[in-house]
JSON list of C-alpha atoms in Angstrom, two decimals:
[
{"chain": "Y", "resi": 1, "resn": "MET", "atom": "CA", "xyz": [19.57, 25.76, -10.79]},
{"chain": "Y", "resi": 2, "resn": "THR", "atom": "CA", "xyz": [16.05, 24.35, -10.57]},
{"chain": "Y", "resi": 3, "resn": "GLU", "atom": "CA", "xyz": [15.50, 21.34, -8.31]},
{"chain": "Y", "resi": 4, "resn": "HIS", "atom": "CA", "xyz": [12.85, 18.77, -9.19]},
{"chain": "Y", "resi": 5, "resn": "PHE", "atom": "CA", "xyz": [10.75, 16.91, -6.64]},
{"chain": "Y", "resi": 6, "resn": "LEU", "atom": "CA", "xyz": [8.08, 14.21, -6.76]},
{"chain": "Y", "resi": 7, "resn": "GLY", "atom": "CA", "xyz": [4.70, 15.15, -5.39]},
{"chain": "Y", "resi": 8, "resn": "GLY", "atom": "CA", "xyz": [2.10, 12.69, -4.15]},
{"chain": "Y", "resi": 9, "resn": "ALA", "atom": "CA", "xyz": [1.23, 11.76, -7.74]},
{"chain": "Y", "resi": 10, "resn": "GLY", "atom": "CA", "xyz": [4.89, 11.11, -8.59]},
{"chain": "Y", "resi": 11, "resn": "ILE", "atom": "CA", "xyz": [5.39, 8.94, -5.52]},
{"chain": "Y", "resi": 12, "resn": "ALA", "atom": "CA", "xyz": [2.18, 7.06, -6.34]},
{"chain": "Y", "resi": 13, "resn": "GLU", "atom": "CA", "xyz": [3.33, 6.43, -9.91]},
{"chain": "Y", "resi": 14, "resn": "ALA", "atom": "CA", "xyz": [6.78, 5.27, -8.75]},
{"chain": "Y", "resi": 15, "resn": "LEU", "atom": "CA", "xyz": [5.19, 2.78, -6.34]},
{"chain": "Y", "resi": 16, "resn": "GLY", "atom": "CA", "xyz": [2.40, 1.70, -8.69]},
{"chain": "Y", "resi": 17, "resn": "VAL", "atom": "CA", "xyz": [-0.38, 2.85, -6.37]},
{"chain": "Y", "resi": 18, "resn": "SER", "atom": "CA", "xyz": [-3.00, 5.58, -6.42]},
{"chain": "Y", "resi": 19, "resn": "ARG", "atom": "CA", "xyz": [-2.45, 9.15, -5.17]},
{"chain": "Y", "resi": 20, "resn": "HIS", "atom": "CA", "xyz": [-5.17, 8.32, -2.67]},
{"chain": "Y", "resi": 21, "resn": "ALA", "atom": "CA", "xyz": [-2.97, 5.56, -1.21]},
{"chain": "Y", "resi": 22, "resn": "VAL", "atom": "CA", "xyz": [-0.08, 7.98, -0.68]},
{"chain": "Y", "resi": 23, "resn": "GLN", "atom": "CA", "xyz": [-2.41, 10.53, 0.91]},
{"chain": "Y", "resi": 24, "resn": "LYS", "atom": "CA", "xyz": [-3.84, 7.84, 3.23]},
{"chain": "Y", "resi": 25, "resn": "TRP", "atom": "CA", "xyz": [-0.35, 6.68, 4.25]},
{"chain": "Y", "resi": 26, "resn": "ARG", "atom": "CA", "xyz": [0.66, 10.23, 5.13]},
{"chain": "Y", "resi": 27, "resn": "THR", "atom": "CA", "xyz": [-2.49, 10.66, 7.22]},
{"chain": "Y", "resi": 28, "resn": "ARG", "atom": "CA", "xyz": [-2.40, 7.24, 8.86]},
{"chain": "Y", "resi": 29, "resn": "TYR", "atom": "CA", "xyz": [1.35, 7.22, 9.57]},
{"chain": "Y", "resi": 30, "resn": "PRO", "atom": "CA", "xyz": [2.30, 10.75, 10.73]},
{"chain": "Y", "resi": 31, "resn": "GLY", "atom": "CA", "xyz": [5.72, 11.67, 12.09]},
{"chain": "Y", "resi": 32, "resn": "ASP", "atom": "CA", "xyz": [4.80, 10.68, 15.65]},
{"chain": "Y", "resi": 33, "resn": "SER", "atom": "CA", "xyz": [3.48, 7.20, 14.72]},
{"chain": "Y", "resi": 34, "resn": "SER", "atom": "CA", "xyz": [5.39, 3.95, 15.23]},
{"chain": "Y", "resi": 35, "resn": "HIS", "atom": "CA", "xyz": [6.00, 3.66, 11.46]},
{"chain": "Y", "resi": 36, "resn": "PRO", "atom": "CA", "xyz": [6.02, 7.25, 10.15]},
{"chain": "Y", "resi": 37, "resn": "PHE", "atom": "CA", "xyz": [5.78, 7.92, 6.44]},
{"chain": "Y", "resi": 38, "resn": "PRO", "atom": "CA", "xyz": [9.00, 9.57, 5.22]},
{"chain": "Y", "resi": 39, "resn": "GLU", "atom": "CA", "xyz": [8.83, 13.33, 5.68]},
{"chain": "Y", "resi": 40, "resn": "PRO", "atom": "CA", "xyz": [8.85, 15.39, 2.47]},
{"chain": "Y", "resi": 41, "resn": "ASP", "atom": "CA", "xyz": [12.00, 17.28, 1.55]},
{"chain": "Y", "resi": 42, "resn": "VAL", "atom": "CA", "xyz": [10.07, 20.40, 0.64]},
{"chain": "Y", "resi": 43, "resn": "GLU", "atom": "CA", "xyz": [6.60, 21.86, 0.85]},
{"chain": "Y", "resi": 44, "resn": "VAL", "atom": "CA", "xyz": [5.31, 24.33, -1.72]},
{"chain": "Y", "resi": 45, "resn": "ASP", "atom": "CA", "xyz": [1.94, 25.99, -1.23]},
{"chain": "Y", "resi": 46, "resn": "GLY", "atom": "CA", "xyz": [1.03, 23.27, 1.26]},
{"chain": "Y", "resi": 47, "resn": "LEU", "atom": "CA", "xyz": [1.92, 20.40, -1.10]},
{"chain": "Y", "resi": 48, "resn": "PRO", "atom": "CA", "xyz": [4.71, 17.95, -0.19]},
{"chain": "Y", "resi": 49, "resn": "GLY", "atom": "CA", "xyz": [7.65, 17.07, -2.40]},
{"chain": "Y", "resi": 50, "resn": "TRP", "atom": "CA", "xyz": [10.30, 14.34, -2.16]},
{"chain": "Y", "resi": 51, "resn": "ARG", "atom": "CA", "xyz": [13.62, 14.09, -3.98]},
{"chain": "Y", "resi": 52, "resn": "ALA", "atom": "CA", "xyz": [13.49, 11.33, -6.61]},
{"chain": "Y", "resi": 53, "resn": "GLU", "atom": "CA", "xyz": [16.42, 9.52, -4.99]},
{"chain": "Y", "resi": 54, "resn": "ARG", "atom": "CA", "xyz": [14.23, 8.88, -1.93]},
{"chain": "Y", "resi": 55, "resn": "VAL", "atom": "CA", "xyz": [11.86, 6.56, -3.80]},
{"chain": "Y", "resi": 56, "resn": "ASP", "atom": "CA", "xyz": [13.83, 3.51, -2.59]},
{"chain": "Y", "resi": 57, "resn": "GLU", "atom": "CA", "xyz": [13.44, 4.74, 1.00]},
{"chain": "Y", "resi": 58, "resn": "ILE", "atom": "CA", "xyz": [9.67, 5.04, 0.52]},
{"chain": "Y", "resi": 59, "resn": "ILE", "atom": "CA", "xyz": [9.51, 1.57, -1.06]},
{"chain": "Y", "resi": 60, "resn": "ALA", "atom": "CA", "xyz": [11.39, 0.17, 1.95]},
{"chain": "Y", "resi": 61, "resn": "TRP", "atom": "CA", "xyz": [8.98, 2.02, 4.27]},
{"chain": "Y", "resi": 62, "resn": "ARG", "atom": "CA", "xyz": [6.03, 0.44, 2.46]},
{"chain": "Y", "resi": 63, "resn": "ARG", "atom": "CA", "xyz": [7.51, -3.05, 2.79]},
{"chain": "Y", "resi": 64, "resn": "GLY", "atom": "CA", "xyz": [7.66, -2.48, 6.53]},
{"chain": "Y", "resi": 65, "resn": "LEU", "atom": "CA", "xyz": [3.97, -1.63, 6.88]},
{"chain": "Y", "resi": 66, "resn": "PRO", "atom": "CA", "xyz": [2.24, -3.65, 9.59]},
{"chain": "Y", "resi": 67, "resn": "GLY", "atom": "CA", "xyz": [0.66, -6.78, 8.09]},
{"chain": "Y", "resi": 68, "resn": "ARG", "atom": "CA", "xyz": [2.83, -6.67, 4.97]},
{"chain": "Y", "resi": 69, "resn": "GLY", "atom": "CA", "xyz": [5.50, -9.08, 6.17]},
{"chain": "Y", "resi": 70, "resn": "ALA", "atom": "CA", "xyz": [8.64, -9.93, 4.27]},
{"chain": "Y", "resi": 71, "resn": "GLY", "atom": "CA", "xyz": [6.93, -12.21, 1.77]},
{"chain": "Y", "resi": 72, "resn": "GLY", "atom": "CA", "xyz": [8.05, -15.69, 0.80]},
{"chain": "Y", "resi": 73, "resn": "GLY", "atom": "CA", "xyz": [7.36, -18.52, 3.20]},
{"chain": "Y", "resi": 74, "resn": "ARG", "atom": "CA", "xyz": [3.96, -19.97, 3.97]},
{"chain": "Y", "resi": 75, "resn": "PRO", "atom": "CA", "xyz": [0.93, -17.72, 3.45]},
{"chain": "Y", "resi": 76, "resn": "SER", "atom": "CA", "xyz": [-0.83, -16.48, 6.59]},
{"chain": "Y", "resi": 77, "resn": "ALA", "atom": "CA", "xyz": [-4.05, -18.20, 7.66]},
{"chain": "Y", "resi": 78, "resn": "ALA", "atom": "CA", "xyz": [-6.02, -15.16, 6.42]},
{"chain": "Y", "resi": 79, "resn": "ARG", "atom": "CA", "xyz": [-4.35, -15.34, 3.00]},
{"chain": "Y", "resi": 80, "resn": "GLN", "atom": "CA", "xyz": [-4.92, -19.10, 2.78]},
{"chain": "Y", "resi": 81, "resn": "GLU", "atom": "CA", "xyz": [-8.62, -18.64, 3.54]},
{"chain": "Y", "resi": 82, "resn": "TYR", "atom": "CA", "xyz": [-8.83, -15.83, 0.97]},
{"chain": "Y", "resi": 83, "resn": "LEU", "atom": "CA", "xyz": [-7.09, -17.94, -1.71]},
{"chain": "Y", "resi": 84, "resn": "LYS", "atom": "CA", "xyz": [-9.48, -20.83, -1.04]},
{"chain": "Y", "resi": 85, "resn": "ALA", "atom": "CA", "xyz": [-12.52, -18.53, -1.29]},
{"chain": "Y", "resi": 86, "resn": "ALA", "atom": "CA", "xyz": [-11.15, -16.85, -4.43]},
{"chain": "Y", "resi": 87, "resn": "GLY", "atom": "CA", "xyz": [-10.56, -20.27, -6.00]},
{"chain": "Y", "resi": 88, "resn": "ALA", "atom": "CA", "xyz": [-14.15, -21.22, -5.26]},
{"chain": "Y", "resi": 89, "resn": "ARG", "atom": "CA", "xyz": [-15.19, -18.08, -7.18]},
{"chain": "Y", "resi": 90, "resn": "GLY", "atom": "CA", "xyz": [-13.14, -19.16, -10.21]},
{"chain": "Y", "resi": 91, "resn": "LEU", "atom": "CA", "xyz": [-9.95, -17.13, -9.74]},
{"chain": "Y", "resi": 92, "resn": "ASP", "atom": "CA", "xyz": [-6.64, -18.91, -10.15]},
{"chain": "Y", "resi": 93, "resn": "ARG", "atom": "CA", "xyz": [-3.87, -18.21, -7.63]},
{"chain": "Y", "resi": 94, "resn": "ASP", "atom": "CA", "xyz": [-2.16, -15.52, -9.73]},
{"chain": "Y", "resi": 95, "resn": "GLU", "atom": "CA", "xyz": [-5.43, -13.69, -10.41]},
{"chain": "Y", "resi": 96, "resn": "ALA", "atom": "CA", "xyz": [-6.34, -13.84, -6.72]},
{"chain": "Y", "resi": 97, "resn": "LEU", "atom": "CA", "xyz": [-2.94, -12.50, -5.65]},
{"chain": "Y", "resi": 98, "resn": "ARG", "atom": "CA", "xyz": [-3.11, -9.65, -8.21]},
{"chain": "Y", "resi": 99, "resn": "ALA", "atom": "CA", "xyz": [-6.56, -8.74, -6.90]},
{"chain": "Y", "resi": 100, "resn": "LEU", "atom": "CA", "xyz": [-5.31, -8.85, -3.32]},
{"chain": "Y", "resi": 101, "resn": "ARG", "atom": "CA", "xyz": [-2.35, -6.57, -4.15]},
{"chain": "Y", "resi": 102, "resn": "THR", "atom": "CA", "xyz": [-4.73, -4.13, -5.84]},
{"chain": "Y", "resi": 103, "resn": "PHE", "atom": "CA", "xyz": [-7.00, -3.99, -2.79]},
{"chain": "Y", "resi": 104, "resn": "LEU", "atom": "CA", "xyz": [-3.99, -3.57, -0.47]},
{"chain": "Y", "resi": 105, "resn": "ASP", "atom": "CA", "xyz": [-2.80, -0.64, -2.59]},
{"chain": "Y", "resi": 106, "resn": "GLU", "atom": "CA", "xyz": [-6.23, 0.97, -2.65]},
{"chain": "Y", "resi": 107, "resn": "PHE", "atom": "CA", "xyz": [-6.85, 0.50, 1.08]},
{"chain": "Y", "resi": 108, "resn": "PRO", "atom": "CA", "xyz": [-3.45, 1.15, 2.66]},
{"chain": "Y", "resi": 109, "resn": "GLU", "atom": "CA", "xyz": [-5.07, 1.74, 6.03]},
{"chain": "Y", "resi": 110, "resn": "MET", "atom": "CA", "xyz": [-6.03, -1.95, 6.20]},
{"chain": "Y", "resi": 111, "resn": "THR", "atom": "CA", "xyz": [-3.64, -4.80, 6.95]},
{"chain": "Y", "resi": 112, "resn": "GLU", "atom": "CA", "xyz": [-3.47, -7.81, 4.66]},
{"chain": "Y", "resi": 113, "resn": "PRO", "atom": "CA", "xyz": [-5.41, -10.01, 7.13]},
{"chain": "Y", "resi": 114, "resn": "GLU", "atom": "CA", "xyz": [-8.14, -7.35, 7.31]},
{"chain": "Y", "resi": 115, "resn": "VAL", "atom": "CA", "xyz": [-8.38, -7.12, 3.50]},
{"chain": "Y", "resi": 116, "resn": "CYS", "atom": "CA", "xyz": [-8.43, -10.92, 3.20]},
{"chain": "Y", "resi": 117, "resn": "ALA", "atom": "CA", "xyz": [-11.23, -11.22, 5.78]},
{"chain": "Y", "resi": 118, "resn": "TRP", "atom": "CA", "xyz": [-13.22, -8.45, 4.07]},
{"chain": "Y", "resi": 119, "resn": "LEU", "atom": "CA", "xyz": [-12.89, -10.10, 0.65]},
{"chain": "Y", "resi": 120, "resn": "VAL", "atom": "CA", "xyz": [-13.85, -13.52, 2.02]},
{"chain": "Y", "resi": 121, "resn": "GLU", "atom": "CA", "xyz": [-16.93, -11.92, 3.59]},
{"chain": "Y", "resi": 122, "resn": "LYS", "atom": "CA", "xyz": [-17.81, -10.29, 0.25]},
{"chain": "Y", "resi": 123, "resn": "PHE", "atom": "CA", "xyz": [-17.36, -13.62, -1.58]},
{"chain": "Y", "resi": 124, "resn": "ARG", "atom": "CA", "xyz": [-19.70, -15.33, 0.88]},
{"chain": "Y", "resi": 125, "resn": "GLY", "atom": "CA", "xyz": [-22.21, -12.48, 1.04]}
]
């Protein structure tokens, strides 16, 4: 019987991020890090593969990334400053938060406060 696995592209699609984000997470959070990316179940010709039922595990891992927080509650000071700067540029709160999520997905090596500070700097620059 043939087993099916998700490669980096499949994991990326399941999480709604780019393949680049998955590759960066695997590089930035190796097995010996404090928050290791889940190890693949199989490797074929040097390419990793995960069982589809492990997607929830990988989603939970992503939620636990440093700087991600549990959500809800009051926004961090960095997020508040970003939202203020984004508003000054004409973005409403929902647009600003969608943009922030996109940047966080594309730059998984950066924490939310780092992305917020970078965007505020770009808005001012």
